[in-house]
PDB file of C-alpha atoms in Angstrom:
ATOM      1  CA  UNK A  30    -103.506 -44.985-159.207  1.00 48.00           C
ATOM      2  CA  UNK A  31    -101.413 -44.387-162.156  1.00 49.00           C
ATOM      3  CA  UNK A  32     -99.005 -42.193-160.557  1.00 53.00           C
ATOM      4  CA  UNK A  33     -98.648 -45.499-157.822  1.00 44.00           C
ATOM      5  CA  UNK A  34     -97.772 -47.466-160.331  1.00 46.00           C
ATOM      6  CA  UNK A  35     -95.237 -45.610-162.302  1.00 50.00           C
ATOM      7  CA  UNK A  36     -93.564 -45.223-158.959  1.00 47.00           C
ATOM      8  CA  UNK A  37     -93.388 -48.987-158.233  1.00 47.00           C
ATOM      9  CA  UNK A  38     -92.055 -49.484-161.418  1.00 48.00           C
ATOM     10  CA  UNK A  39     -89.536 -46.874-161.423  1.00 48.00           C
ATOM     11  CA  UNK A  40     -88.252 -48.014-157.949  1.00 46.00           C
ATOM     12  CA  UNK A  41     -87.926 -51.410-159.247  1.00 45.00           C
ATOM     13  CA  UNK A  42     -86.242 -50.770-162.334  1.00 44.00           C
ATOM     14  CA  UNK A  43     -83.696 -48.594-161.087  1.00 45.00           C
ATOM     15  CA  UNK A  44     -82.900 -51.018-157.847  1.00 41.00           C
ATOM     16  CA  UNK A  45     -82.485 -54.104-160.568  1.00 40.00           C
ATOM     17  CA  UNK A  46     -79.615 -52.217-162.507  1.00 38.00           C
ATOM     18  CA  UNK A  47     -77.530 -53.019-159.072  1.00 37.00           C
ATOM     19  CA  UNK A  48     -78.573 -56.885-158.798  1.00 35.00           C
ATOM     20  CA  UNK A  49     -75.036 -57.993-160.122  1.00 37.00           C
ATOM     21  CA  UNK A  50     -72.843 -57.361-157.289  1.00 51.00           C
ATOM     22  CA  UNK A  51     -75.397 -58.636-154.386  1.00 75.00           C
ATOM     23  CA  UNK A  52     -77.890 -60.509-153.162  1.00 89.00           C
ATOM     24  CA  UNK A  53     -81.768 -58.535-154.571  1.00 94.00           C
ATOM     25  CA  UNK A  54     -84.899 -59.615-152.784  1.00 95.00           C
ATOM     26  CA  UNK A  55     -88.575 -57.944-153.630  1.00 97.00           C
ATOM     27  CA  UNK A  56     -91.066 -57.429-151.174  1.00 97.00           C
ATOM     28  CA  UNK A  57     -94.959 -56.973-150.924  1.00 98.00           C
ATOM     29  CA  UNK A  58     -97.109 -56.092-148.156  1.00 98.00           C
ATOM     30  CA  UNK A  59     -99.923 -54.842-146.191  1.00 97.00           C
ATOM     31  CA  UNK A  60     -99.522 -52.012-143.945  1.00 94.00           C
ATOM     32  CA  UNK A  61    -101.783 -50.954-140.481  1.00 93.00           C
ATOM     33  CA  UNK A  62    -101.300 -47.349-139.449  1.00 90.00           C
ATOM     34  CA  UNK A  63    -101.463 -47.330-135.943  1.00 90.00           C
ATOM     35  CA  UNK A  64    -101.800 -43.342-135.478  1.00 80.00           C
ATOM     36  CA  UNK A  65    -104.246 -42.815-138.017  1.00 73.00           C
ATOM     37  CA  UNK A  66    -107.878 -43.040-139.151  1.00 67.00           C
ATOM     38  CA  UNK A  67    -106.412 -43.836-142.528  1.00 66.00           C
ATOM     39  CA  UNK A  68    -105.185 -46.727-141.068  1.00 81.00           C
ATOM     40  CA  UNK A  69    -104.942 -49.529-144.106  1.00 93.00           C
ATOM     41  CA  UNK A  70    -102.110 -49.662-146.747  1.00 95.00           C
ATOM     42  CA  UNK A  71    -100.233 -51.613-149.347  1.00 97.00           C
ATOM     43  CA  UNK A  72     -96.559 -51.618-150.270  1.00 97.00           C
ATOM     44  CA  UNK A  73     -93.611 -52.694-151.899  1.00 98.00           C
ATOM     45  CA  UNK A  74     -90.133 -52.645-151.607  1.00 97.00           C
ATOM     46  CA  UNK A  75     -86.481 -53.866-153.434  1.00 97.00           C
ATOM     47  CA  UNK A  76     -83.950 -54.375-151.256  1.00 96.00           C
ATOM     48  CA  UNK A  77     -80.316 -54.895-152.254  1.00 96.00           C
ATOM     49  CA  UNK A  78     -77.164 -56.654-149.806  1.00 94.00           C
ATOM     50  CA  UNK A  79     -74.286 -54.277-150.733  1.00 91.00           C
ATOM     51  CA  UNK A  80     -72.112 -56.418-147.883  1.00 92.00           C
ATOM     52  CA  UNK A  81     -72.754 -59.394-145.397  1.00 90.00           C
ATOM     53  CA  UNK A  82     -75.687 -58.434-143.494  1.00 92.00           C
ATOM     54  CA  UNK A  83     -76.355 -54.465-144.454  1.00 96.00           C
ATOM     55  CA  UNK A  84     -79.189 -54.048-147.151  1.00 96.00           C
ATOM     56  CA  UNK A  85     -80.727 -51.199-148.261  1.00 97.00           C
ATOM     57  CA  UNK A  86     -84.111 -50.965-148.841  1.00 97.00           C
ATOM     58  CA  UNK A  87     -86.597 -48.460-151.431  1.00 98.00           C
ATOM     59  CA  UNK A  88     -90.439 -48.703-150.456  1.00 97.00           C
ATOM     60  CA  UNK A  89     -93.657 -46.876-151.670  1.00 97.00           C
ATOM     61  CA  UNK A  90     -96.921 -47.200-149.641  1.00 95.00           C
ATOM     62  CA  UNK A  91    -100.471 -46.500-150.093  1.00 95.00           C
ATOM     63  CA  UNK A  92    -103.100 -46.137-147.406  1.00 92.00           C
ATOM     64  CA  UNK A  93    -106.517 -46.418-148.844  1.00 91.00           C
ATOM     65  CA  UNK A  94    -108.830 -43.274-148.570  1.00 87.00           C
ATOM     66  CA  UNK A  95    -110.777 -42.522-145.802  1.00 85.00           C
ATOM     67  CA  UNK A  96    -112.814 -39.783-145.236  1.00 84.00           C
ATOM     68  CA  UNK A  97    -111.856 -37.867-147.940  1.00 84.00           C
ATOM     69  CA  UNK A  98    -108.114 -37.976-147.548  1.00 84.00           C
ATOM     70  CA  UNK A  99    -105.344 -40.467-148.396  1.00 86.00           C
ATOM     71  CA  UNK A 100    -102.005 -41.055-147.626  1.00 88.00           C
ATOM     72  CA  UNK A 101     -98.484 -42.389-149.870  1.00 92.00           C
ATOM     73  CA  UNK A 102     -94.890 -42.875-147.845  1.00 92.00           C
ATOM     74  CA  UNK A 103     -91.794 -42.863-150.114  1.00 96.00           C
ATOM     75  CA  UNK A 104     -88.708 -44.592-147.629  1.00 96.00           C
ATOM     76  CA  UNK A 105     -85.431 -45.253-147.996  1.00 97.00           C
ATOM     77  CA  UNK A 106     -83.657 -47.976-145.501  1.00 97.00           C
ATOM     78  CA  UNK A 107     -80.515 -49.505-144.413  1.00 97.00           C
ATOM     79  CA  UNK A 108     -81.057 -52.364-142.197  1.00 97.00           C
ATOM     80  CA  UNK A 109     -78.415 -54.883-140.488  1.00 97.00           C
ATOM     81  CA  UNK A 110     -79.377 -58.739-140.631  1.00 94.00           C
ATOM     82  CA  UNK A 111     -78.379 -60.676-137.714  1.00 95.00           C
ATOM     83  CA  UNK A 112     -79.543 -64.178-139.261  1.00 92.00           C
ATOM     84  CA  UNK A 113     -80.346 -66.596-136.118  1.00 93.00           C
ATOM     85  CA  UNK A 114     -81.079 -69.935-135.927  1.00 86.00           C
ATOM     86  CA  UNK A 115     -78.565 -71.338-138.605  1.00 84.00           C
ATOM     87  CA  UNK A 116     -79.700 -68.714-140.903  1.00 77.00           C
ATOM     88  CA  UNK A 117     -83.510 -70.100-140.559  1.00 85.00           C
ATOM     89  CA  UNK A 118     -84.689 -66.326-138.713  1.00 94.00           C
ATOM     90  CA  UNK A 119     -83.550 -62.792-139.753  1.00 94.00           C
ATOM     91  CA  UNK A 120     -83.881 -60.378-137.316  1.00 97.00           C
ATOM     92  CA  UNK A 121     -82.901 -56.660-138.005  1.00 97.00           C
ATOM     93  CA  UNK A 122     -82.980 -53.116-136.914  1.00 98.00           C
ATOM     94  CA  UNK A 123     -83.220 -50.485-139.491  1.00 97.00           C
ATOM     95  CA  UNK A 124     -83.161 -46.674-140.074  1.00 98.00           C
ATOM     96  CA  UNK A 125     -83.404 -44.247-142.623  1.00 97.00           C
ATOM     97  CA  UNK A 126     -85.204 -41.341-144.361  1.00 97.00           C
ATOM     98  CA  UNK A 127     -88.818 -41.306-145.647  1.00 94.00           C
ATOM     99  CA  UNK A 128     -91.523 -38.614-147.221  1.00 95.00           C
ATOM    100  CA  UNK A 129     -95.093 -38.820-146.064  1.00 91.00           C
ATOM    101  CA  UNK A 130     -98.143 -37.287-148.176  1.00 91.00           C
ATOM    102  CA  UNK A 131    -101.458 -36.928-147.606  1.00 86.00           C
ATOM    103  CA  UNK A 132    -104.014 -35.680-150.267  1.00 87.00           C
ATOM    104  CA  UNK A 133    -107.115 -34.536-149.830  1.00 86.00           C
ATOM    105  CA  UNK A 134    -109.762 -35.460-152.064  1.00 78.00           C
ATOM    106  CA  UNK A 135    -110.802 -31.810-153.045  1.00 80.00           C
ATOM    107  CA  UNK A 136    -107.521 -31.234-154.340  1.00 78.00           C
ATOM    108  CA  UNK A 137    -105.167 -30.528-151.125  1.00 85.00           C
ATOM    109  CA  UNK A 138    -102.116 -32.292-150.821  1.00 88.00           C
ATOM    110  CA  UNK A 139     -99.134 -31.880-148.469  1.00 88.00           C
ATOM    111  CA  UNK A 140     -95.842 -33.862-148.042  1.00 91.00           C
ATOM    112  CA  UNK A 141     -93.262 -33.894-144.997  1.00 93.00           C
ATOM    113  CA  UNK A 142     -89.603 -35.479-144.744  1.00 96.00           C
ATOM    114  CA  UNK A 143     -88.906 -37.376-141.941  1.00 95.00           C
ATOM    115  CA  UNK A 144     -86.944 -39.916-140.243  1.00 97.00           C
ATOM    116  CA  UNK A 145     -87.734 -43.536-140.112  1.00 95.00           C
ATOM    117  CA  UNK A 146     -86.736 -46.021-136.962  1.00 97.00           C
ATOM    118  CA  UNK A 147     -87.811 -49.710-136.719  1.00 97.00           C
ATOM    119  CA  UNK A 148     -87.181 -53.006-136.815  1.00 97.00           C
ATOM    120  CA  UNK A 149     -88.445 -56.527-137.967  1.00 97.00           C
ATOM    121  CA  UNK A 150     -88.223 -60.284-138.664  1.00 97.00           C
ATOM    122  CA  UNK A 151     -88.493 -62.510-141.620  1.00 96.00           C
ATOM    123  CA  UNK A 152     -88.719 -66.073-141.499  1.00 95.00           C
ATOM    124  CA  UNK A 153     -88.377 -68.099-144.518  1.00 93.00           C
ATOM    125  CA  UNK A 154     -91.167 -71.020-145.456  1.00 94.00           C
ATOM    126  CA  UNK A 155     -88.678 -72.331-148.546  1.00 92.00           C
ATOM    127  CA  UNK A 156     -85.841 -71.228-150.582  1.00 88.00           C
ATOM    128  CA  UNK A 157     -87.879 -68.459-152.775  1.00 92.00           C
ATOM    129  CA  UNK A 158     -90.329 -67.533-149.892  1.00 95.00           C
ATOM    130  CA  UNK A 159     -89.861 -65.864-146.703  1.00 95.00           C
ATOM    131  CA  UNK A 160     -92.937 -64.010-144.643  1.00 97.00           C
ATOM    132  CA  UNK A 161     -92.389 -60.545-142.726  1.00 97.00           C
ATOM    133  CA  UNK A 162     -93.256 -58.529-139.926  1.00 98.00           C
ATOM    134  CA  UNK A 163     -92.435 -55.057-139.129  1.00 97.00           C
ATOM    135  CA  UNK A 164     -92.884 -52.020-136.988  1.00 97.00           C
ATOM    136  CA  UNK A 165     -91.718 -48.506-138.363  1.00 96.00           C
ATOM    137  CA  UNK A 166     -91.516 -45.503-136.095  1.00 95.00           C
ATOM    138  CA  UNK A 167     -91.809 -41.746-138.168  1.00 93.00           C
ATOM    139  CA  UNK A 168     -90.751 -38.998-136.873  1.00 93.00           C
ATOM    140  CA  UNK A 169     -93.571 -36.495-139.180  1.00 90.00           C
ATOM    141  CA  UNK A 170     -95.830 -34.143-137.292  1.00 83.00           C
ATOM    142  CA  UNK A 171     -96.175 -35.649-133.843  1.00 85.00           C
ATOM    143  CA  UNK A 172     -94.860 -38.956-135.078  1.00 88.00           C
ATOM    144  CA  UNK A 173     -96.828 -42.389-136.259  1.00 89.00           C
ATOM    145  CA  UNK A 174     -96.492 -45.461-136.447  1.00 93.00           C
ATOM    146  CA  UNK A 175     -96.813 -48.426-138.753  1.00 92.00           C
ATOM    147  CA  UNK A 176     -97.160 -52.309-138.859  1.00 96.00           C
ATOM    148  CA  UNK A 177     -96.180 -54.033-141.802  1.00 96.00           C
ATOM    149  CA  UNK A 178     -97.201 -57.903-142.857  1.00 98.00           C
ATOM    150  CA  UNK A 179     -96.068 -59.463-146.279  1.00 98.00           C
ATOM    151  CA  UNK A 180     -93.879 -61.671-147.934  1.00 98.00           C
ATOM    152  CA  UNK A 181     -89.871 -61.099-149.443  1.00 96.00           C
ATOM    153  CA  UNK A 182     -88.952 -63.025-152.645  1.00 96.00           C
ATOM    154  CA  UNK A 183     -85.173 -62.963-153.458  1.00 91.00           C
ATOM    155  CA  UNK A 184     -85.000 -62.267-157.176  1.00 89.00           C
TER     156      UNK A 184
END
């Protein structure tokens, strides 16, 4: 759990030395692994606007053990916004590169690089809140897939 956490911070602290030239938003969620008995997850992301409508995204993820075993995703994104709606829905596709371990409780651990494909929506409920939903396709092993719920705050 400390080795989570120094992650989180580390991704956050080194995506906040960039908030001066864009728009920064944070990000916390749950996750559902569809392809997986070690199906339930948390995560959190920075994401940064480096032009009108492209943002780039860092995320770490947990999945809760099960059976012995459990699972972390390191991801790096770059989605394009196509803001709907007069800017009240976001709607984007995204793509990008991602590292999925698993460890096994006696000790066992292995990681794999892959490639991430997905897409999702955000709609904001007020100025400093918006919720989220979105599906992640990785290209690991046979492949998996992953649902994501949560909320963005823009910092």
């Amino acid at each position: 759990m400390k080795k989570l956490l120094f992650v989180i911070c580390l991704v956050l602290v080194s995506a906040s030395s960039f908030a001066q030239k864009g728009k920064t938003t944070i990000g916390l969620h749950g996750n559902y692994m569809i392809d997986s008995p070690n199906n339930l997850g948390i995560g959190a992301n920075i994401g940064y606007e480096f032009i009108n409508n492209l943002r780039g995204t860092a995320e770490f993820n947990y999945f809760f053990k099960k059976d012995y075993v459990s699972f972390w995703n390191l991801e790096a994104n770059v989605a394009y916004l196509f803001r709907v709606a007069d800017g009240k829905l976001i709607l984007y596709p995204l793509a990008g590169v991602d590292v999925l371990g698993a460890k096994v409780e006696e000790g066992e651990s292995e990681s794999k690089l892959g490639l991430n494909l997905g897409g999702g929506i955000e709609y904001p409920v007020s100025n400093r809140l918006s919720l989220k939903a979105e599906f992640n396709y990785k290209t690991q092993g046979d492949g998996w897939s992953l649902i994501k719920f949560g909320v963005v705050l823009p910092l």
